[in-house]
PDB file of C-alpha atoms and ligand atoms in Angstrom:
ATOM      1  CA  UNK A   1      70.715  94.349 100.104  1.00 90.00           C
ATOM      2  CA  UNK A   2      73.291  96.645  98.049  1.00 95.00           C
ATOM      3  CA  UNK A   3      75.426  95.273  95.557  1.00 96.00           C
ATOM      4  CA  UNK A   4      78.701  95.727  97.624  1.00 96.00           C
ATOM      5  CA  UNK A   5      76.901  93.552 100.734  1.00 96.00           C
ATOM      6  CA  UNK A   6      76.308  90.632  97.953  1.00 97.00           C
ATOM      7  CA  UNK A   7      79.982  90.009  97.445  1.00 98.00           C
ATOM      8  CA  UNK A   8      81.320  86.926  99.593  1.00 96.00           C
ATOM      9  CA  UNK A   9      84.038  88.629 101.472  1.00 95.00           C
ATOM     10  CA  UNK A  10      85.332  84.453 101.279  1.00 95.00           C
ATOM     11  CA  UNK A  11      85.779  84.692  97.194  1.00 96.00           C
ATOM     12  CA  UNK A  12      86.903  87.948  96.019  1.00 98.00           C
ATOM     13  CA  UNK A  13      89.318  87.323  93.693  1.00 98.00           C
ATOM     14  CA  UNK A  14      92.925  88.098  94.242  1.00 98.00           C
ATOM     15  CA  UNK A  15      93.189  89.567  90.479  1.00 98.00           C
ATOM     16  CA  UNK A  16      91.038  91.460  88.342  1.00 99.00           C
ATOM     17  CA  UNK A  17      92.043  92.536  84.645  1.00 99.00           C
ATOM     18  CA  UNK A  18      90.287  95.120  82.906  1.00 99.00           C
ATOM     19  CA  UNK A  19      90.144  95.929  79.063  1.00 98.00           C
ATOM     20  CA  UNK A  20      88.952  99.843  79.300  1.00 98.00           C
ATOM     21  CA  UNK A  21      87.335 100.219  76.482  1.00 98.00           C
ATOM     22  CA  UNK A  22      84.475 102.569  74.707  1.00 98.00           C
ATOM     23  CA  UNK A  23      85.479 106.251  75.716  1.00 98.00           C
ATOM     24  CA  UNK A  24      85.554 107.512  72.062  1.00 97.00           C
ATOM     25  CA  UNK A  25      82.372 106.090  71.683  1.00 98.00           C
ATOM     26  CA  UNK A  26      81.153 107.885  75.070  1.00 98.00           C
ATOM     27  CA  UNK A  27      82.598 111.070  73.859  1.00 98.00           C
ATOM     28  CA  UNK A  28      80.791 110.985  70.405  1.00 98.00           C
ATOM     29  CA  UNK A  29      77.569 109.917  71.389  1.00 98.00           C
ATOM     30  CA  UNK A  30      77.364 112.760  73.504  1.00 98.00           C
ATOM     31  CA  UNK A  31      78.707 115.350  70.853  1.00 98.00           C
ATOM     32  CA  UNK A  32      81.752 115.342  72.354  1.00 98.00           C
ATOM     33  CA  UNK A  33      85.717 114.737  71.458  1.00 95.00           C
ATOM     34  CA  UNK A  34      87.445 111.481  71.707  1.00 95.00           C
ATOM     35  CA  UNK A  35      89.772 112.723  74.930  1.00 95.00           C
ATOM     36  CA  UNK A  36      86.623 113.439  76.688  1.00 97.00           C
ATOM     37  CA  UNK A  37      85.963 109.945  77.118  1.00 98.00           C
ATOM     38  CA  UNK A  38      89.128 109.476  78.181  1.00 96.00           C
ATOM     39  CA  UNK A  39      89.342 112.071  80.871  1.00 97.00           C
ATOM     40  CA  UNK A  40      86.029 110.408  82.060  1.00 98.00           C
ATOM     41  CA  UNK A  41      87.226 107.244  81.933  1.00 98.00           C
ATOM     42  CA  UNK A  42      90.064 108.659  84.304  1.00 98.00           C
ATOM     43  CA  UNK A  43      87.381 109.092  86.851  1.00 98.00           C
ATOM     44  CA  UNK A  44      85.997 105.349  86.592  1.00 98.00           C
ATOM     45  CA  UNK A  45      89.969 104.013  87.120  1.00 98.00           C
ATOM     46  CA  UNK A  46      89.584 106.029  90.719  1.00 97.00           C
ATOM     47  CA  UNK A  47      86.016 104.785  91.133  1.00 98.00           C
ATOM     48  CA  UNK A  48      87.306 101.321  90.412  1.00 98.00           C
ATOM     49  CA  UNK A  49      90.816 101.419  92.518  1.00 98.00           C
ATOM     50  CA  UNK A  50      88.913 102.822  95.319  1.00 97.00           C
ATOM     51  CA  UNK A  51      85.910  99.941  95.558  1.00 98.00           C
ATOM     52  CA  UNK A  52      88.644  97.173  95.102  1.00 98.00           C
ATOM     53  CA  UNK A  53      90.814  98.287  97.648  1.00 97.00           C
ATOM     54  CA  UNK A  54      87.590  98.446  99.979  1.00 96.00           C
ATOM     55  CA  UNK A  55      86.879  94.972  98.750  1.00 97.00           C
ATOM     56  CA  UNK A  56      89.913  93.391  99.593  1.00 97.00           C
ATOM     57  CA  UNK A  57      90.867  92.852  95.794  1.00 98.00           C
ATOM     58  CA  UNK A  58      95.214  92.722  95.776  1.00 98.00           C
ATOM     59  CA  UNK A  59      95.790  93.116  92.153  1.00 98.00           C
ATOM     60  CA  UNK A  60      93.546  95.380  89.329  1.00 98.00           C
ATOM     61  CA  UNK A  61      95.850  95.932  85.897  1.00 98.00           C
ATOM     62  CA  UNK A  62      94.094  97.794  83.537  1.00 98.00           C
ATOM     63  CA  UNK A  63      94.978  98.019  79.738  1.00 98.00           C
ATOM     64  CA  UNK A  64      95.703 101.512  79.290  1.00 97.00           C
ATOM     65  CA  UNK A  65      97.898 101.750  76.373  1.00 96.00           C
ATOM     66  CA  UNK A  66      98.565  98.702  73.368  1.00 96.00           C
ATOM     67  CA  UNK A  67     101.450  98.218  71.395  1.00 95.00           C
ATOM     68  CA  UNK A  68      98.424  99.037  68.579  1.00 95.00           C
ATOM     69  CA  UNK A  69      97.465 102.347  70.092  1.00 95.00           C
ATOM     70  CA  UNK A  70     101.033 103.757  68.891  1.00 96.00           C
ATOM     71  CA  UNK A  71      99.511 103.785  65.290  1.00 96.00           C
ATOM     72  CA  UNK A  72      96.484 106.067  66.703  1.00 94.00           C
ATOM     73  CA  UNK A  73      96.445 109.945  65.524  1.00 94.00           C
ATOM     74  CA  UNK A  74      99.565 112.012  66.844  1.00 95.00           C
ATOM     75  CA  UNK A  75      97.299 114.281  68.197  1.00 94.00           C
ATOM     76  CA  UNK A  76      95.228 111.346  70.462  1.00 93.00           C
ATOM     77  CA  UNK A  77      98.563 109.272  71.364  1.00 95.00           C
ATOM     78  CA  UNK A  78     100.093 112.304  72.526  1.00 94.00           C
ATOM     79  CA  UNK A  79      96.816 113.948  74.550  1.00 94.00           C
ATOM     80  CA  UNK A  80      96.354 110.024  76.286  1.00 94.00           C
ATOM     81  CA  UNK A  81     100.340 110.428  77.226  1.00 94.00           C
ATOM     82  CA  UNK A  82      99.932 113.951  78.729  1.00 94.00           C
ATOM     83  CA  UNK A  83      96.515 112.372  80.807  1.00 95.00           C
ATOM     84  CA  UNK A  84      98.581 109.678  82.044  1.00 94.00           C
ATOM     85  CA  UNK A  85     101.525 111.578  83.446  1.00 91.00           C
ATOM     86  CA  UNK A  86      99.157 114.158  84.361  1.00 94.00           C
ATOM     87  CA  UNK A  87      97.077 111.250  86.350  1.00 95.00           C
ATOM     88  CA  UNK A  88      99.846 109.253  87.557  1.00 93.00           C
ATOM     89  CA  UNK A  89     101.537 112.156  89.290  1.00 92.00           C
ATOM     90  CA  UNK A  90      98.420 113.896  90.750  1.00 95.00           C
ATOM     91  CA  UNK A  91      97.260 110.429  92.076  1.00 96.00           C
ATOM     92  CA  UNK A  92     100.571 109.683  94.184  1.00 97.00           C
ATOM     93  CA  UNK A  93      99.119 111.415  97.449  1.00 97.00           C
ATOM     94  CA  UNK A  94      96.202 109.322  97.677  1.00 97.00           C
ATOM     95  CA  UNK A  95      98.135 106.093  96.519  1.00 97.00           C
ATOM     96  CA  UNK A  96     100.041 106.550  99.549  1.00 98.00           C
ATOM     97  CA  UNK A  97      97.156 107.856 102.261  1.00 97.00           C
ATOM     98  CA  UNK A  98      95.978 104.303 100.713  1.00 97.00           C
ATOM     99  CA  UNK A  99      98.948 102.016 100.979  1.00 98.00           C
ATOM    100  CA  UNK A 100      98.601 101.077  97.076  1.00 98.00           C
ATOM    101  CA  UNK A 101     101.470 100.232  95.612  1.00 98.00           C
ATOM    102  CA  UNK A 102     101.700 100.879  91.423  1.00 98.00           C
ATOM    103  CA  UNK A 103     103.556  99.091  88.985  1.00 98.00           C
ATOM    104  CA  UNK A 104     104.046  98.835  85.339  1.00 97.00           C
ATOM    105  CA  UNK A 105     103.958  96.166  82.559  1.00 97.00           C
ATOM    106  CA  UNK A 106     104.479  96.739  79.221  1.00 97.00           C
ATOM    107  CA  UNK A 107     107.563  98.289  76.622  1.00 96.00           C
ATOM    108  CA  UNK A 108     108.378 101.013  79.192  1.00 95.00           C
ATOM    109  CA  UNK A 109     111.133 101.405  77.099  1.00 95.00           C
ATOM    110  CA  UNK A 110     108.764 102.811  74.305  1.00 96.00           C
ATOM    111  CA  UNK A 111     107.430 105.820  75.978  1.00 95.00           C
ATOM    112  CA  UNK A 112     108.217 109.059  75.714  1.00 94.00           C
ATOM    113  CA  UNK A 113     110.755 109.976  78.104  1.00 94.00           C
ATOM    114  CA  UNK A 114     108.831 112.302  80.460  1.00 91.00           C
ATOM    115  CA  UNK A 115     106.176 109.425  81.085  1.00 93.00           C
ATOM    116  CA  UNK A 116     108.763 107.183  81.706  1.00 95.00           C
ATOM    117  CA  UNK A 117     110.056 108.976  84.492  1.00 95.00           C
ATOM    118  CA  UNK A 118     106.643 110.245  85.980  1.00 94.00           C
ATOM    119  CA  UNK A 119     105.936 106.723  85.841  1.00 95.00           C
ATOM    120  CA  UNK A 120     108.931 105.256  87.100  1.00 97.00           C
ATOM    121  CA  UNK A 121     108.901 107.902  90.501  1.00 97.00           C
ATOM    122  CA  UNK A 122     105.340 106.984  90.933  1.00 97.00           C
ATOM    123  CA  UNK A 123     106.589 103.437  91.150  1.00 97.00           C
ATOM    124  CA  UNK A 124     109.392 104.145  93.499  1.00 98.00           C
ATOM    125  CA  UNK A 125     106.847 106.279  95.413  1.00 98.00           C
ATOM    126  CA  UNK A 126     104.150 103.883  96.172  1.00 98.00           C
ATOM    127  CA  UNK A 127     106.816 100.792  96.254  1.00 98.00           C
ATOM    128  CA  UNK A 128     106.032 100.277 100.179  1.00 98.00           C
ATOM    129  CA  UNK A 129     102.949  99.984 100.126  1.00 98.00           C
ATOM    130  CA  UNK A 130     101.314  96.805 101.027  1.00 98.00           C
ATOM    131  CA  UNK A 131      97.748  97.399  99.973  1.00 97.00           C
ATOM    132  CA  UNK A 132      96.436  97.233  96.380  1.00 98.00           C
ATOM    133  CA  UNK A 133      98.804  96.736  93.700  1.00 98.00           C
ATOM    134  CA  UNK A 134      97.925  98.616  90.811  1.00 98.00           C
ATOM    135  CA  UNK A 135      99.255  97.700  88.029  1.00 98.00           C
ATOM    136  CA  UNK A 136      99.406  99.504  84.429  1.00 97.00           C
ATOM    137  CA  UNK A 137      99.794  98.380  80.975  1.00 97.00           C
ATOM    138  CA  UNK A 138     101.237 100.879  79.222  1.00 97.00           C
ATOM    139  CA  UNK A 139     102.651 100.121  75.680  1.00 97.00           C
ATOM    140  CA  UNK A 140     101.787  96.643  76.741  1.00 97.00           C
ATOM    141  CA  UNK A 141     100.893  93.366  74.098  1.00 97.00           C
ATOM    142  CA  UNK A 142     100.788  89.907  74.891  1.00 98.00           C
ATOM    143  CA  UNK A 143     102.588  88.877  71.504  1.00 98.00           C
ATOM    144  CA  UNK A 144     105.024  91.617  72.718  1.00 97.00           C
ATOM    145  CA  UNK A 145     105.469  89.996  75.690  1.00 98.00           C
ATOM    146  CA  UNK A 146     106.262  86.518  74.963  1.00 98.00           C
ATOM    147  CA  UNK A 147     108.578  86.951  72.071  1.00 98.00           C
ATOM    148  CA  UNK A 148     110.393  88.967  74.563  1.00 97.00           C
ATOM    149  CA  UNK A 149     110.411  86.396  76.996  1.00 98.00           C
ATOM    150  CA  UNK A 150     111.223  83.749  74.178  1.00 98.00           C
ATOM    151  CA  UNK A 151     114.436  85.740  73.073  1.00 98.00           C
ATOM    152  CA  UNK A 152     115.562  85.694  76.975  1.00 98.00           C
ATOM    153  CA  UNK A 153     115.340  82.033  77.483  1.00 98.00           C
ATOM    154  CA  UNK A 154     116.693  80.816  74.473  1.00 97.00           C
ATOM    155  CA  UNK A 155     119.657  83.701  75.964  1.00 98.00           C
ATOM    156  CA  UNK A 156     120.028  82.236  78.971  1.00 98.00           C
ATOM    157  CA  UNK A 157     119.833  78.598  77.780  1.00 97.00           C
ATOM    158  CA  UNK A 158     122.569  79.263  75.155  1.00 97.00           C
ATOM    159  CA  UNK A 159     124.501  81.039  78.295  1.00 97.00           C
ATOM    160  CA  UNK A 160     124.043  77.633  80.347  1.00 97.00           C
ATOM    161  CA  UNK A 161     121.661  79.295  83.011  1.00 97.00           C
ATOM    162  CA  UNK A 162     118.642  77.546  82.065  1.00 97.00           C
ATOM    163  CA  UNK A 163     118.391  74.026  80.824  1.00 97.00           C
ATOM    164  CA  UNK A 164     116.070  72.819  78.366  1.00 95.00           C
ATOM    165  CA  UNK A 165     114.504  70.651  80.732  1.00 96.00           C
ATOM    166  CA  UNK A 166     113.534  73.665  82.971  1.00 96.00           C
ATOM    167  CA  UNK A 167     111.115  74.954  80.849  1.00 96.00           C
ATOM    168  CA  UNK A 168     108.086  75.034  83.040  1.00 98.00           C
ATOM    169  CA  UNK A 169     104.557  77.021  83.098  1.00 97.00           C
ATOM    170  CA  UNK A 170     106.857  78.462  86.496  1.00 97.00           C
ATOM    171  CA  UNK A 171     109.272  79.274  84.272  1.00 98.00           C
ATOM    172  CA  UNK A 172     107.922  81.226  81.163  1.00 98.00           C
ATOM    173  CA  UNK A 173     105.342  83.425  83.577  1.00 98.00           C
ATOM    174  CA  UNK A 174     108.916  84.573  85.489  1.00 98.00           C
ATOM    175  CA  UNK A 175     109.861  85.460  82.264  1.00 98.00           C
ATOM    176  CA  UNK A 176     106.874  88.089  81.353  1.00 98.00           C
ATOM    177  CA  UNK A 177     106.474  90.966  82.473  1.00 97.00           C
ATOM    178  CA  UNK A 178     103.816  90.062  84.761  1.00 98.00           C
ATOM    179  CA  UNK A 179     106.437  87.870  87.148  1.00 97.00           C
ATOM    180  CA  UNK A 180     105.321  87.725  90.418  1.00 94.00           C
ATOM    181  CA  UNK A 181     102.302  89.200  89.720  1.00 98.00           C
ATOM    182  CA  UNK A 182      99.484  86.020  90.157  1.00 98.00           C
ATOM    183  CA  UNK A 183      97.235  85.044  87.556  1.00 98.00           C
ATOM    184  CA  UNK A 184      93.990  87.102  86.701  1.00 98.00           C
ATOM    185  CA  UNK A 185      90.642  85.220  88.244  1.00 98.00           C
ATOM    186  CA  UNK A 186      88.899  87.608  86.533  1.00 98.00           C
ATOM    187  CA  UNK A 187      89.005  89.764  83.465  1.00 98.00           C
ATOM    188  CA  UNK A 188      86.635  92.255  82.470  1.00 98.00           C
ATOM    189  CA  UNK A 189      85.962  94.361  78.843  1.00 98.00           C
ATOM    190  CA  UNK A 190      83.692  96.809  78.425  1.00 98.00           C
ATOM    191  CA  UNK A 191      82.155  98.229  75.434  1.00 98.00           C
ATOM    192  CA  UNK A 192      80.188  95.359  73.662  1.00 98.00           C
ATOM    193  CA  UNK A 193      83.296  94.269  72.439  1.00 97.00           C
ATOM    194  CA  UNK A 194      83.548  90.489  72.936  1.00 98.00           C
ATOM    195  CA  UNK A 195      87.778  90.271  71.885  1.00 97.00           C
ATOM    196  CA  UNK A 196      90.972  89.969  74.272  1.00 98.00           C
ATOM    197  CA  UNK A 197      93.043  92.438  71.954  1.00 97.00           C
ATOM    198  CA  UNK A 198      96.407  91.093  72.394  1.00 98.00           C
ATOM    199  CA  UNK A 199      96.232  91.127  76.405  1.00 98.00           C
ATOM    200  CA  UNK A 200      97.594  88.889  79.472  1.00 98.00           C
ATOM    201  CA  UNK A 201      97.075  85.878  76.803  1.00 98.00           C
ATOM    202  CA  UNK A 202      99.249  83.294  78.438  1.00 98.00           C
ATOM    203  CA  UNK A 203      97.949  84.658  82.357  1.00 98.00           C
ATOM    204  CA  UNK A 204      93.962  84.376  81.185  1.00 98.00           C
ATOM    205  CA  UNK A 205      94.192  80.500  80.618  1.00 97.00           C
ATOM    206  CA  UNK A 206      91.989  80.015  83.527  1.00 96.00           C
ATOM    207  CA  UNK A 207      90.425  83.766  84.035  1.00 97.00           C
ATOM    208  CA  UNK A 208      86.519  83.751  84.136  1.00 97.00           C
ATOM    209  CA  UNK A 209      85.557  86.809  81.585  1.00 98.00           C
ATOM    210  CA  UNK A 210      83.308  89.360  81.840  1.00 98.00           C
ATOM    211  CA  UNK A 211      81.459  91.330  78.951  1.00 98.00           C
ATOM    212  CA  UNK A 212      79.197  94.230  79.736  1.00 98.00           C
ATOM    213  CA  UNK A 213      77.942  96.322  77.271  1.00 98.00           C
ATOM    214  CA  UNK A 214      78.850  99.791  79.621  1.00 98.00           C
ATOM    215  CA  UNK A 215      81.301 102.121  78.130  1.00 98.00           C
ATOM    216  CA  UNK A 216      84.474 102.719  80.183  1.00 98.00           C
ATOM    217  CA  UNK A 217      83.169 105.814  81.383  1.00 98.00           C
ATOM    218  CA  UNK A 218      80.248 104.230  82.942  1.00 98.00           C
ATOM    219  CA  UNK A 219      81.968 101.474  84.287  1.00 98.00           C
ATOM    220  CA  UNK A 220      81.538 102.485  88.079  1.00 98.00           C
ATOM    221  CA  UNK A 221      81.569 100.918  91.718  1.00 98.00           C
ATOM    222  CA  UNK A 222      78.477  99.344  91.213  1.00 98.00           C
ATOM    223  CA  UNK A 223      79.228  97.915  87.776  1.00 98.00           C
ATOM    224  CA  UNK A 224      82.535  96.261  89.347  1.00 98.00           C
ATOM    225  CA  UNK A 225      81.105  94.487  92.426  1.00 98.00           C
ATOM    226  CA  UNK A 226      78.451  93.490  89.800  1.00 98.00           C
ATOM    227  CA  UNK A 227      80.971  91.448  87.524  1.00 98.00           C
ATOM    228  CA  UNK A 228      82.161  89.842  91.107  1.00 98.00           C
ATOM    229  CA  UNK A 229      78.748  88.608  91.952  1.00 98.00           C
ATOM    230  CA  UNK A 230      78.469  87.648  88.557  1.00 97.00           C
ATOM    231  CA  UNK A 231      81.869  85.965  88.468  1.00 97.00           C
ATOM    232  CA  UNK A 232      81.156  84.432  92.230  1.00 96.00           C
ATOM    233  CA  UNK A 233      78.337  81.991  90.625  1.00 95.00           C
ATOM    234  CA  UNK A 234      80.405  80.845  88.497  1.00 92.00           C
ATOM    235  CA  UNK A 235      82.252  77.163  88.827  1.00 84.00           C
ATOM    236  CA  UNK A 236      85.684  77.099  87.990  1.00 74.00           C
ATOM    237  CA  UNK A 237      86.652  73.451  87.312  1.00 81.00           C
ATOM    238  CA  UNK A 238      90.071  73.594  85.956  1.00 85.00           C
ATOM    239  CA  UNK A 239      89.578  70.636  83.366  1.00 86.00           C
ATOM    240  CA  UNK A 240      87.919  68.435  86.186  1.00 87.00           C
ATOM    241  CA  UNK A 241      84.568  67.457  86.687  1.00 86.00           C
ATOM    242  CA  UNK A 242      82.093  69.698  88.955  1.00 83.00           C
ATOM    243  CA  UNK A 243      82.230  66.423  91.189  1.00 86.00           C
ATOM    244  CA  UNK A 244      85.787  66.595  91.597  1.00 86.00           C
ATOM    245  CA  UNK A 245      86.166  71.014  92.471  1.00 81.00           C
TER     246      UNK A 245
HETATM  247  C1  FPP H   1      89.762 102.712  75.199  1.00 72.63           C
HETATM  248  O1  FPP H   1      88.763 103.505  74.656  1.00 72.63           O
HETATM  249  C2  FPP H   1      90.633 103.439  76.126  1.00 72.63           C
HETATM  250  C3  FPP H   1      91.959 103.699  75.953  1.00 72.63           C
HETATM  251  C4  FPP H   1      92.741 103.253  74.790  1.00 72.63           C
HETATM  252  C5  FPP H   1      92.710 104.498  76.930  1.00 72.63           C
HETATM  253  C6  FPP H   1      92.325 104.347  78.366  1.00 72.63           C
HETATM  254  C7  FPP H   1      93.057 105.313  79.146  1.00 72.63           C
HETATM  255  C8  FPP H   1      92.574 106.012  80.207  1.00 72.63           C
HETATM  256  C9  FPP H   1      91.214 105.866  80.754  1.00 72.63           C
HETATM  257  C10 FPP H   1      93.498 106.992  80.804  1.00 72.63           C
HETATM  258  C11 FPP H   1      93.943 106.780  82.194  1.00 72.63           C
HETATM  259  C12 FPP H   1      94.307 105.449  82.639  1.00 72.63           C
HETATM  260  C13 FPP H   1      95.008 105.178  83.783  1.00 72.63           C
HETATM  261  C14 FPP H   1      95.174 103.778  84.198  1.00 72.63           C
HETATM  262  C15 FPP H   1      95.583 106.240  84.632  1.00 72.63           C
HETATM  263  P1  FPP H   1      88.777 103.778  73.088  1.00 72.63           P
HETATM  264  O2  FPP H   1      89.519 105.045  72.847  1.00 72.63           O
HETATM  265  O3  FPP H   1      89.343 102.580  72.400  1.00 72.63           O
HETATM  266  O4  FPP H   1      87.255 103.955  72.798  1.00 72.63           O
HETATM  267  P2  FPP H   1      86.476 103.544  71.458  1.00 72.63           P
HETATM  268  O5  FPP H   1      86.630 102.057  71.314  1.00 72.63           O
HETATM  269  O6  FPP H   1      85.071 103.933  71.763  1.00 72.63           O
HETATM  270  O7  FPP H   1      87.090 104.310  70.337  1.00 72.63           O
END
């Protein structure tokens, strides 16, 4: 039986998260420069987006760009920047013929202006669509994230829209960037790398995680439905007993 006929069409989860990581490493260990990897790991984003949507999957974010990757070499930040618009815009066609709809988290704000208006007519583009969301972190961190959303509910407390007593788990998540956007079921980093890096922190409380050695690059169809058979053995208890779920 294939991989892709293993999955129980029942359990796929509604959200996957993906750490991309390893395409320098790709690159170099095939003589190669860093952006390389990255181009190739441009290809496994597409392989990825296509087998979820077949799948049934609603949500995939994927980490594409850290508050930390600012402080990479000029010369990187500013090739990855040119990939993305150059992706983003070439990949509205087919986001449409496939009804998935993008969206961004992250400090927008932070990007150089040209990205942030590729990016922001790709979302306005694709908004429709009822499909796949697709959703990417771009200048994105956790920490980021919920001092942000700290600063605007202390604001609106102070401005008598909130009361102290609203504070909820409801609450904060409407507060983050990812509002409205469920909860990850399932996050995934490749690489060998066995760290979160400063993403989704507060949304992962109750993700199942997935390590595989594969860089990005490699990190294909087959890889992804295997991390969903892999993550569809798994009981998830919640806190309560395995009698109890
Ligand atoms: C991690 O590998 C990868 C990144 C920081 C960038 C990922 C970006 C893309 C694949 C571009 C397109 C993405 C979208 C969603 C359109 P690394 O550079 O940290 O590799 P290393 O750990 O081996 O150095």
């Amino acid at each position: 039986m294939s991989k892709k006929d293993q999955i129980q069409k029942n359990n796929v989860p509604v959200h996957i998260a993906i750490i991309m990581d390893g395409n320098g490493r790709w690159a170099k260990a095939r003589g190669e420069e860093r952006f390389v990897g990255h181009q190739e790991g441009v290809n496994s984003v597409r392989a990825v987006v296509e087998a979820s949507a077949e799948i049934g999957v609603k949500y995939l974010t994927f980490y594409a760009f850290s508050t930390e990757n600012w402080s990479r070499p000029k010369a990187e930040v500013d090739a990855l920047m040119g990939l993305l618009v150059k992706t983003i815009k070439a990949e509205v066609p087919d986001l449409n013929k496939n009804n998935i709809r993008l969206l961004g988290i992250g400090n927008l704000k932070a990007l150089p202006i040209d990205v942030q208006e590729e990016f922001e007519e790709a979302i306005q583009e694709t908004a429709h669509n009822t499909g796949l969301t697709v959703v990417i972190a771009l200048s994105y961190s956790s920490r980021w994230e919920l001092k942000n959303a700290i600063h605007n509910i202390i604001k609106d407390v102070k401005q008598g829209q909130v009361k102290e007593s609203d504070i909820s788990d409801e609450l904060i998540s409407s507060y983050l960037t990812t509002k409205n956007i469920p909860d990850p079921e399932l996050l995934i980093r490749t690489s060998g790398e066995y760290r979160i890096s400063n993403f989704l922190l507060w949304q992962i409380a109750y993700s199942e995680l997935f390590f595989t050695d594969k860089f990005w690059p490699e990190f294909r169809k087959e890889e992804l439905y295997e991390a969903i058979i892999d993550y569809q053995k798994r009981e998830r208890r919640f806190g309560k007993t395995s009698e109890q779920v």
